[in-house]
Coordinates of N, CA and C in Angstrom, one line a residue:
X398 N 168.6 65.4 50.5 CA 167.3 66.2 50.4 C 167.2 66.8 49.0
X399 N 168.3 67.5 48.5 CA 168.2 68.1 47.2 C 168.1 67.1 46.1
X400 N 168.6 65.9 46.3 CA 168.5 64.9 45.3 C 167.0 64.5 45.1
X401 N 166.1 64.7 46.1 CA 164.7 64.4 45.9 C 164.0 65.3 45.0
X402 N 164.7 66.5 44.7 CA 164.1 67.4 43.8 C 163.9 66.8 42.4
X403 N 164.8 65.9 42.0 CA 164.7 65.3 40.7 C 163.5 64.4 40.5
X404 N 162.9 64.0 41.6 CA 161.7 63.2 41.4 C 160.4 64.0 41.7
X405 N 160.5 65.3 41.6 CA 159.3 66.2 41.8 C 159.0 66.9 40.5
X406 N 158.0 67.8 40.5 CA 157.8 68.6 39.3 C 159.0 69.4 38.9
X407 N 159.9 69.7 39.9 CA 161.2 70.4 39.5 C 162.0 69.5 38.6
X408 N 161.8 68.2 38.6 CA 162.5 67.3 37.7 C 162.3 67.7 36.3
X409 N 161.1 68.3 35.9 CA 160.9 68.8 34.6 C 161.9 69.9 34.3
X410 N 162.1 70.8 35.2 CA 163.1 71.9 35.0 C 164.5 71.3 34.8
X411 N 164.8 70.3 35.6 CA 166.1 69.6 35.4 C 166.2 68.9 34.0
X412 N 165.1 68.4 33.5 CA 165.1 67.8 32.2 C 165.4 68.9 31.2
X413 N 164.8 70.1 31.3 CA 165.1 71.2 30.4 C 166.6 71.6 30.5
X414 N 167.1 71.6 31.7 CA 168.5 71.9 31.9 C 169.4 70.9 31.2
X415 N 169.0 69.6 31.3 CA 169.8 68.5 30.7 C 169.7 68.5 29.2
X416 N 168.5 68.8 28.7 CA 168.3 68.7 27.2 C 168.6 70.0 26.4
X417 N 168.2 71.1 27.0 CA 168.4 72.3 26.2 C 168.6 73.5 27.2
X418 N 169.7 73.6 27.9 CA 169.9 74.7 28.8 C 170.0 76.0 28.1
X419 N 170.5 76.0 26.9 CA 170.7 77.3 26.1 C 169.4 77.9 25.7
X420 N 168.4 77.1 25.3 CA 167.1 77.6 25.0 C 166.4 78.1 26.2
X421 N 166.4 77.4 27.3 CA 165.8 77.8 28.5 C 166.4 79.1 29.0
X422 N 167.7 79.2 29.1 CA 168.3 80.4 29.7 C 168.1 81.6 28.7
X423 N 168.1 81.3 27.4 CA 167.9 82.5 26.5 C 166.5 83.0 26.7
X424 N 165.5 82.2 27.0 CA 164.2 82.7 27.3 C 164.1 83.5 28.5
X425 N 164.8 83.0 29.6 CA 164.9 83.8 30.8 C 165.6 85.1 30.6
X426 N 166.7 85.1 29.8 CA 167.4 86.3 29.6 C 166.5 87.3 28.8
X427 N 165.8 86.8 27.9 CA 164.8 87.7 27.1 C 163.8 88.3 28.1
X428 N 163.3 87.5 29.0 CA 162.3 88.1 29.9 C 163.0 89.1 30.8
X429 N 164.2 88.9 31.2 CA 164.9 89.8 32.0 C 165.3 91.1 31.3
X430 N 165.7 90.9 30.0 CA 166.1 92.1 29.3 C 164.9 93.0 28.9
X431 N 163.8 92.3 28.6 CA 162.6 93.1 28.3 C 162.0 93.8 29.5
X432 N 162.1 93.2 30.6 CA 161.7 93.8 31.9 C 162.6 95.0 32.2
X433 N 163.9 94.8 32.0 CA 164.9 95.9 32.3 C 164.7 97.1 31.3
X434 N 164.3 96.8 30.1 CA 164.0 97.8 29.1 C 162.8 98.7 29.5
X435 N 162.0 98.2 30.4 CA 160.8 99.0 30.9 C 161.2 99.9 32.1
X436 N 162.5 99.9 32.5 CA 162.9 100.7 33.6 C 162.6 102.2 33.4
X437 N 162.0 102.8 34.5 CA 161.7 104.2 34.4 C 162.7 105.0 35.3
X438 N 163.7 104.4 35.7 CA 164.7 105.1 36.5 C 164.6 105.1 38.0
X439 N 163.6 104.5 38.5 CA 163.4 104.3 39.9 C 162.4 103.2 40.2
X440 N 162.4 102.7 41.4 CA 161.3 101.7 41.7 C 160.1 102.4 42.2
X441 N 159.0 102.1 41.5 CA 157.7 102.6 41.9 C 156.7 101.4 42.0
X442 N 156.1 101.2 43.1 CA 155.2 100.1 43.3 C 154.0 100.2 42.4
X443 N 153.6 101.5 42.2 CA 152.4 101.7 41.4 C 152.5 101.3 39.9
X444 N 153.7 101.5 39.4 CA 154.0 101.2 38.0 C 154.3 99.7 37.9
X445 N 153.9 99.1 36.8 CA 154.2 97.6 36.7 C 155.6 97.3 36.4
X446 N 156.4 98.3 36.0 CA 157.8 98.0 35.6 C 158.7 97.6 36.8
X447 N 158.5 98.2 38.0 CA 159.3 97.9 39.1 C 159.2 96.5 39.6
X448 N 157.9 96.1 40.0 CA 157.7 94.7 40.4 C 158.1 93.7 39.3
X449 N 157.8 94.0 38.1 CA 158.2 93.1 37.0 C 159.7 92.9 36.9
X450 N 160.4 93.9 37.0 CA 161.9 93.8 37.0 C 162.4 93.0 38.1
X451 N 161.9 93.2 39.3 CA 162.3 92.4 40.5 C 161.9 91.0 40.4
X452 N 160.7 90.7 39.8 CA 160.3 89.3 39.6 C 161.2 88.6 38.6
X453 N 161.5 89.3 37.5 CA 162.4 88.7 36.5 C 163.8 88.5 37.0
X454 N 164.2 89.3 37.9 CA 165.5 89.2 38.6 C 165.5 87.9 39.5
X455 N 164.5 87.8 40.3 CA 164.4 86.6 41.1 C 164.3 85.3 40.3
X456 N 163.6 85.4 39.2 CA 163.5 84.2 38.3 C 164.8 83.8 37.8
X457 N 165.6 84.8 37.3 CA 166.9 84.5 36.7 C 167.8 84.0 37.8
X458 N 167.8 84.5 39.0 CA 168.7 84.0 40.1 C 168.3 82.5 40.4
X459 N 167.0 82.2 40.5 CA 166.6 80.9 40.8 C 167.0 79.9 39.7
X460 N 166.8 80.3 38.4 CA 167.3 79.4 37.3 C 168.8 79.2 37.4
X461 N 169.5 80.3 37.7 CA 171.0 80.1 37.9 C 171.3 79.1 39.0
X462 N 170.5 79.1 40.1 CA 170.7 78.2 41.1 C 170.5 76.7 40.7
X463 N 169.5 76.5 39.9 CA 169.2 75.2 39.4 C 170.3 74.7 38.4
X464 N 170.8 75.7 37.6 CA 171.9 75.3 36.7 C 173.2 74.9 37.4
X465 N 173.5 75.7 38.5 CA 174.6 75.4 39.3 C 174.5 74.0 40.0
X466 N 173.3 73.8 40.5 CA 173.1 72.5 41.2 C 173.3 71.3 40.2
X467 N 172.7 71.4 39.1 CA 172.8 70.4 38.1 C 174.3 70.2 37.7
X468 N 175.0 71.3 37.5 CA 176.4 71.2 37.1 C 177.2 70.6 38.2
X469 N 176.9 71.0 39.4 CA 177.7 70.4 40.6 C 177.4 68.9 40.7
X470 N 176.2 68.5 40.5 CA 175.9 67.0 40.6 C 176.5 66.2 39.5
X471 N 176.7 66.8 38.3 CA 177.2 66.1 37.2 C 178.8 66.2 37.1
X472 N 179.4 67.0 37.9 CA 180.8 67.1 37.8 C 181.5 66.6 39.1
X473 N 180.7 66.0 40.0 CA 181.3 65.5 41.3 C 182.1 64.3 41.0
X474 N 183.4 64.4 41.3 CA 184.3 63.2 41.0 C 183.9 62.0 41.8
X475 N 183.9 60.9 41.1 CA 183.6 59.6 41.7 C 182.2 59.3 42.0
X476 N 181.3 60.2 41.6 CA 179.9 60.1 41.8 C 179.2 59.9 40.5
X477 N 178.2 58.9 40.4 CA 177.5 58.8 39.1 C 176.5 60.0 39.0
X478 N 176.2 60.3 37.7 CA 175.3 61.4 37.5 C 173.9 61.0 37.9
X479 N 173.1 61.9 38.4 CA 171.8 61.6 38.9 C 170.9 61.2 37.7
X480 N 169.9 60.4 38.0 CA 169.0 60.0 36.9 C 168.3 61.2 36.3
X481 N 168.3 61.2 35.0 CA 167.7 62.4 34.3 C 168.8 63.4 33.8
X482 N 169.9 63.3 34.4 CA 171.0 64.2 34.0 C 172.2 63.5 33.4
X483 N 172.0 62.2 33.0 CA 173.1 61.4 32.5 C 173.7 62.0 31.2
X484 N 172.9 62.6 30.4 CA 173.3 63.0 29.1 C 173.5 64.6 29.0
X485 N 173.5 65.2 30.1 CA 173.6 66.6 30.1 C 175.0 67.0 29.6
X486 N 175.1 68.0 28.8 CA 176.3 68.5 28.3 C 176.8 69.7 29.2
X487 N 177.8 69.4 29.9 CA 178.3 70.4 30.9 C 178.7 71.7 30.3
X488 N 179.3 71.7 29.1 CA 179.7 73.0 28.5 C 178.6 73.9 28.2
X489 N 177.4 73.3 27.8 CA 176.2 74.1 27.5 C 175.7 74.7 28.7
X490 N 175.7 74.0 29.8 CA 175.2 74.5 31.1 C 176.1 75.6 31.6
X491 N 177.4 75.4 31.5 CA 178.4 76.5 31.9 C 178.2 77.7 31.1
X492 N 178.0 77.6 29.8 CA 177.8 78.8 28.9 C 176.5 79.5 29.3
X493 N 175.5 78.7 29.5 CA 174.2 79.3 29.9 C 174.3 80.0 31.2
X494 N 175.0 79.5 32.1 CA 175.2 80.2 33.4 C 175.9 81.5 33.2
X495 N 177.0 81.4 32.4 CA 177.8 82.6 32.2 C 177.0 83.7 31.5
X496 N 176.1 83.3 30.5 CA 175.3 84.3 29.8 C 174.3 84.9 30.8
X497 N 173.7 84.1 31.6 CA 172.7 84.6 32.6 C 173.4 85.5 33.6
X498 N 174.5 85.1 34.1 CA 175.2 86.0 35.1 C 175.7 87.3 34.5
X499 N 176.1 87.2 33.2 CA 176.6 88.4 32.5 C 175.4 89.4 32.4
X500 N 174.2 89.0 32.1 CA 173.1 89.8 32.0 C 172.8 90.4 33.4
X501 N 172.8 89.6 34.4 CA 172.6 90.1 35.8 C 173.6 91.1 36.2
X502 N 174.9 90.9 35.9 CA 176.0 91.8 36.3 C 176.0 93.1 35.5
X503 N 175.7 93.0 34.2 CA 175.9 94.2 33.4 C 174.6 95.0 33.2
X504 N 173.5 94.4 33.4 CA 172.2 95.2 33.2 C 171.4 95.4 34.5
X505 N 171.3 94.4 35.3 CA 170.5 94.4 36.5 C 171.1 95.2 37.7
X506 N 172.3 94.7 38.0 CA 173.0 95.3 39.2 C 173.2 96.8 39.0
X507 N 173.7 97.3 37.9 CA 173.8 98.8 37.8 C 172.4 99.5 37.9
X508 N 171.4 98.9 37.3 CA 170.1 99.5 37.4 C 169.6 99.6 38.9
X509 N 169.7 98.5 39.6 CA 169.3 98.5 41.0 C 170.1 99.4 41.8
X510 N 171.4 99.5 41.6 CA 172.2 100.5 42.3 C 171.8 101.9 42.0
X511 N 171.4 102.2 40.8 CA 170.9 103.5 40.4 C 169.6 103.8 41.1
X512 N 168.7 102.8 41.3 CA 167.5 103.0 41.9 C 167.6 103.5 43.4
X513 N 168.7 102.9 44.1 CA 168.8 103.2 45.5 C 169.7 104.4 45.8
X514 N 170.1 105.1 44.8 CA 170.9 106.3 45.0 C 170.1 107.3 45.9
X515 N 170.7 107.7 47.1 CA 169.9 108.5 48.0 C 169.4 109.8 47.4
X516 N 170.0 110.3 46.4 CA 169.6 111.6 45.8 C 168.2 111.4 45.1
X517 N 168.1 110.2 44.5 CA 166.8 109.9 43.7 C 165.8 109.2 44.6
X518 N 166.2 108.4 45.5 CA 165.2 107.6 46.2 C 165.1 108.0 47.7
X519 N 163.9 108.6 48.0 CA 163.7 109.0 49.4 C 162.8 108.0 50.1
X520 N 162.3 107.0 49.4 CA 161.4 106.0 50.0 C 162.2 104.9 50.6
X521 N 162.2 104.8 51.9 CA 163.0 103.8 52.6 C 162.5 102.4 52.4
X522 N 161.2 102.2 52.3 CA 160.7 100.9 52.1 C 161.1 100.4 50.7
X523 N 161.0 101.2 49.7 CA 161.5 100.8 48.3 C 163.0 100.5 48.3
X524 N 163.7 101.3 49.0 CA 165.2 101.1 49.1 C 165.5 99.8 49.8
X525 N 164.7 99.5 50.9 CA 164.9 98.2 51.5 C 164.6 97.0 50.6
X526 N 163.6 97.1 49.8 CA 163.2 96.1 48.9 C 164.3 95.9 47.8
X527 N 164.8 97.0 47.3 CA 165.9 96.9 46.3 C 167.2 96.4 46.9
X528 N 167.5 96.8 48.1 CA 168.7 96.3 48.8 C 168.6 94.8 49.0
X529 N 167.4 94.3 49.4 CA 167.2 92.9 49.6 C 167.4 92.1 48.3
X530 N 167.0 92.7 47.2 CA 167.2 92.1 45.8 C 168.7 92.1 45.4
X531 N 169.4 93.1 45.8 CA 170.8 93.2 45.5 C 171.5 92.1 46.2
X532 N 171.1 91.8 47.5 CA 171.7 90.7 48.2 C 171.4 89.4 47.6
X533 N 170.1 89.2 47.2 CA 169.6 88.0 46.6 C 170.4 87.7 45.3
X534 N 170.8 88.7 44.5 CA 171.6 88.4 43.3 C 172.8 87.6 43.5
X535 N 173.4 87.6 44.7 CA 174.6 86.8 45.0 C 174.3 85.6 45.7
X536 N 173.1 85.1 45.7 CA 172.7 83.9 46.5 C 173.4 82.7 46.0
X537 N 173.8 82.6 44.8 CA 174.4 81.3 44.2 C 175.9 81.4 44.1
X538 N 176.5 82.5 44.6 CA 177.9 82.6 44.6 C 178.6 81.6 45.5
X539 N 179.7 81.1 45.0 CA 180.6 80.3 45.8 C 181.7 81.2 46.4
X540 N 182.5 80.7 47.3 CA 183.5 81.5 47.9 C 184.5 82.0 46.8
X541 N 184.8 81.2 45.9 CA 185.8 81.6 44.8 C 185.2 82.7 43.9
X542 N 184.0 82.8 43.8 CA 183.4 83.8 42.9 C 183.3 85.2 43.4
X543 N 183.4 85.3 44.7 CA 183.3 86.6 45.3 C 184.4 87.5 44.9
X544 N 184.1 88.8 44.6 CA 185.2 89.7 44.2 C 184.8 91.0 45.0
X545 N 185.6 92.1 44.7 CA 185.4 93.3 45.4 C 184.0 93.9 45.2
X546 N 183.5 93.8 44.0 CA 182.2 94.4 43.7 C 181.1 93.6 44.5
X547 N 181.1 92.3 44.4 CA 180.1 91.5 45.0 C 180.1 91.7 46.5
X548 N 181.3 91.7 47.1 CA 181.4 91.9 48.6 C 180.9 93.3 49.0
X549 N 181.3 94.3 48.2 CA 180.9 95.6 48.6 C 179.4 95.8 48.5
X550 N 178.8 95.2 47.4 CA 177.3 95.3 47.3 C 176.6 94.6 48.5
X551 N 177.1 93.4 48.8 CA 176.6 92.6 49.9 C 176.7 93.3 51.2
X552 N 177.8 93.9 51.5 CA 178.0 94.5 52.8 C 177.3 95.9 52.9
X553 N 177.3 96.7 51.8 CA 176.5 97.9 51.9 C 175.0 97.7 52.0
X554 N 174.5 96.7 51.3 CA 173.1 96.4 51.4 C 172.8 95.8 52.8
X555 N 173.6 95.0 53.3 CA 173.4 94.4 54.7 C 173.4 95.5 55.7
X556 N 174.3 96.4 55.6 CA 174.4 97.6 56.6 C 173.1 98.4 56.4
X557 N 172.8 98.7 55.2 CA 171.6 99.6 55.0 C 170.3 98.9 55.6
X558 N 170.2 97.6 55.3 CA 169.0 96.9 55.8 C 169.0 96.8 57.4
X559 N 170.2 96.6 57.9 CA 170.3 96.6 59.4 C 169.9 97.9 60.0
X560 N 170.2 99.0 59.4 CA 169.9 100.3 59.9 C 168.4 100.7 59.7
X561 N 167.9 100.4 58.5 CA 166.6 100.9 58.0 C 165.4 100.0 58.0
X562 N 165.7 98.7 58.2 CA 164.5 97.8 58.2 C 164.3 97.1 59.5
X563 N 163.1 97.1 59.9 CA 162.7 96.4 61.1 C 162.4 94.9 60.8
X564 N 163.2 94.0 61.3 CA 163.1 92.6 60.9 C 162.1 91.8 61.6
X565 N 161.6 92.4 62.7 CA 160.6 91.6 63.5 C 159.2 92.2 63.4
X566 N 158.3 91.3 63.6 CA 156.9 91.8 63.6 C 156.5 92.0 65.0
X567 N 155.6 93.1 65.2 CA 155.3 93.4 66.6 C 154.6 92.2 67.3
X568 N 153.9 91.4 66.6 CA 153.2 90.3 67.2 C 154.2 89.3 67.8
X569 N 155.4 89.3 67.3 CA 156.4 88.3 67.8 C 157.6 89.0 68.5
X570 N 157.5 90.3 68.6 CA 158.7 91.1 69.1 C 158.5 91.2 70.6
X571 N 159.4 90.6 71.3 CA 159.4 90.6 72.8 C 160.0 91.9 73.3
X572 N 160.6 92.7 72.5 CA 161.2 94.0 72.9 C 160.2 95.2 72.6
X573 N 159.1 94.9 72.0 CA 158.2 96.0 71.7 C 157.5 96.5 72.9
X574 N 157.2 97.8 72.9 CA 156.6 98.4 74.1 C 155.2 97.8 74.2
X575 N 154.8 97.5 75.4 CA 153.5 96.9 75.6 C 152.9 97.5 76.9
X576 N 151.6 97.8 76.8 CA 150.9 98.3 77.9 C 150.5 97.2 78.9
X577 N 150.5 96.0 78.4 CA 150.1 94.8 79.3 C 151.3 94.3 80.0
X578 N 151.4 94.4 81.4 CA 152.5 94.0 82.1 C 152.8 92.5 82.1

């Protein structure tokens, strides 16, 4: 199924990954850093900085996922490289992934954790949104990549969302109170 991505418009993204992953990721990192520079110290939906930072974060995580997928397909032992990725230089992709992850780890995660500090943030909906993004930051991690920090962020965000977020919609919630018997 994932192999079919190479024959879709996403194949263009894989072409960029194969030909110039450093240029592509440096552009994504610039977008992310410029968005983070707009931080006002908390998430506010009314200001453009909050949604922009979260968008840039999601973009960076998605690009990281494509980089990991391409690298995984090109380093599989005994498997030929997929069409379009035959000439990809693995070391460039690895370096690009590390640069992107470094930016996420050093700039984005501390900022998002600052946003959800209960002393500063009293808006539960905003905290839910930021906690969901903290979980999303670790979407592409493999078992070997998890460490104390990543697991603690994942677990605390999961617990917070379990307590404070209603995951079902009333239209589909069979446990919701109903006046209709």
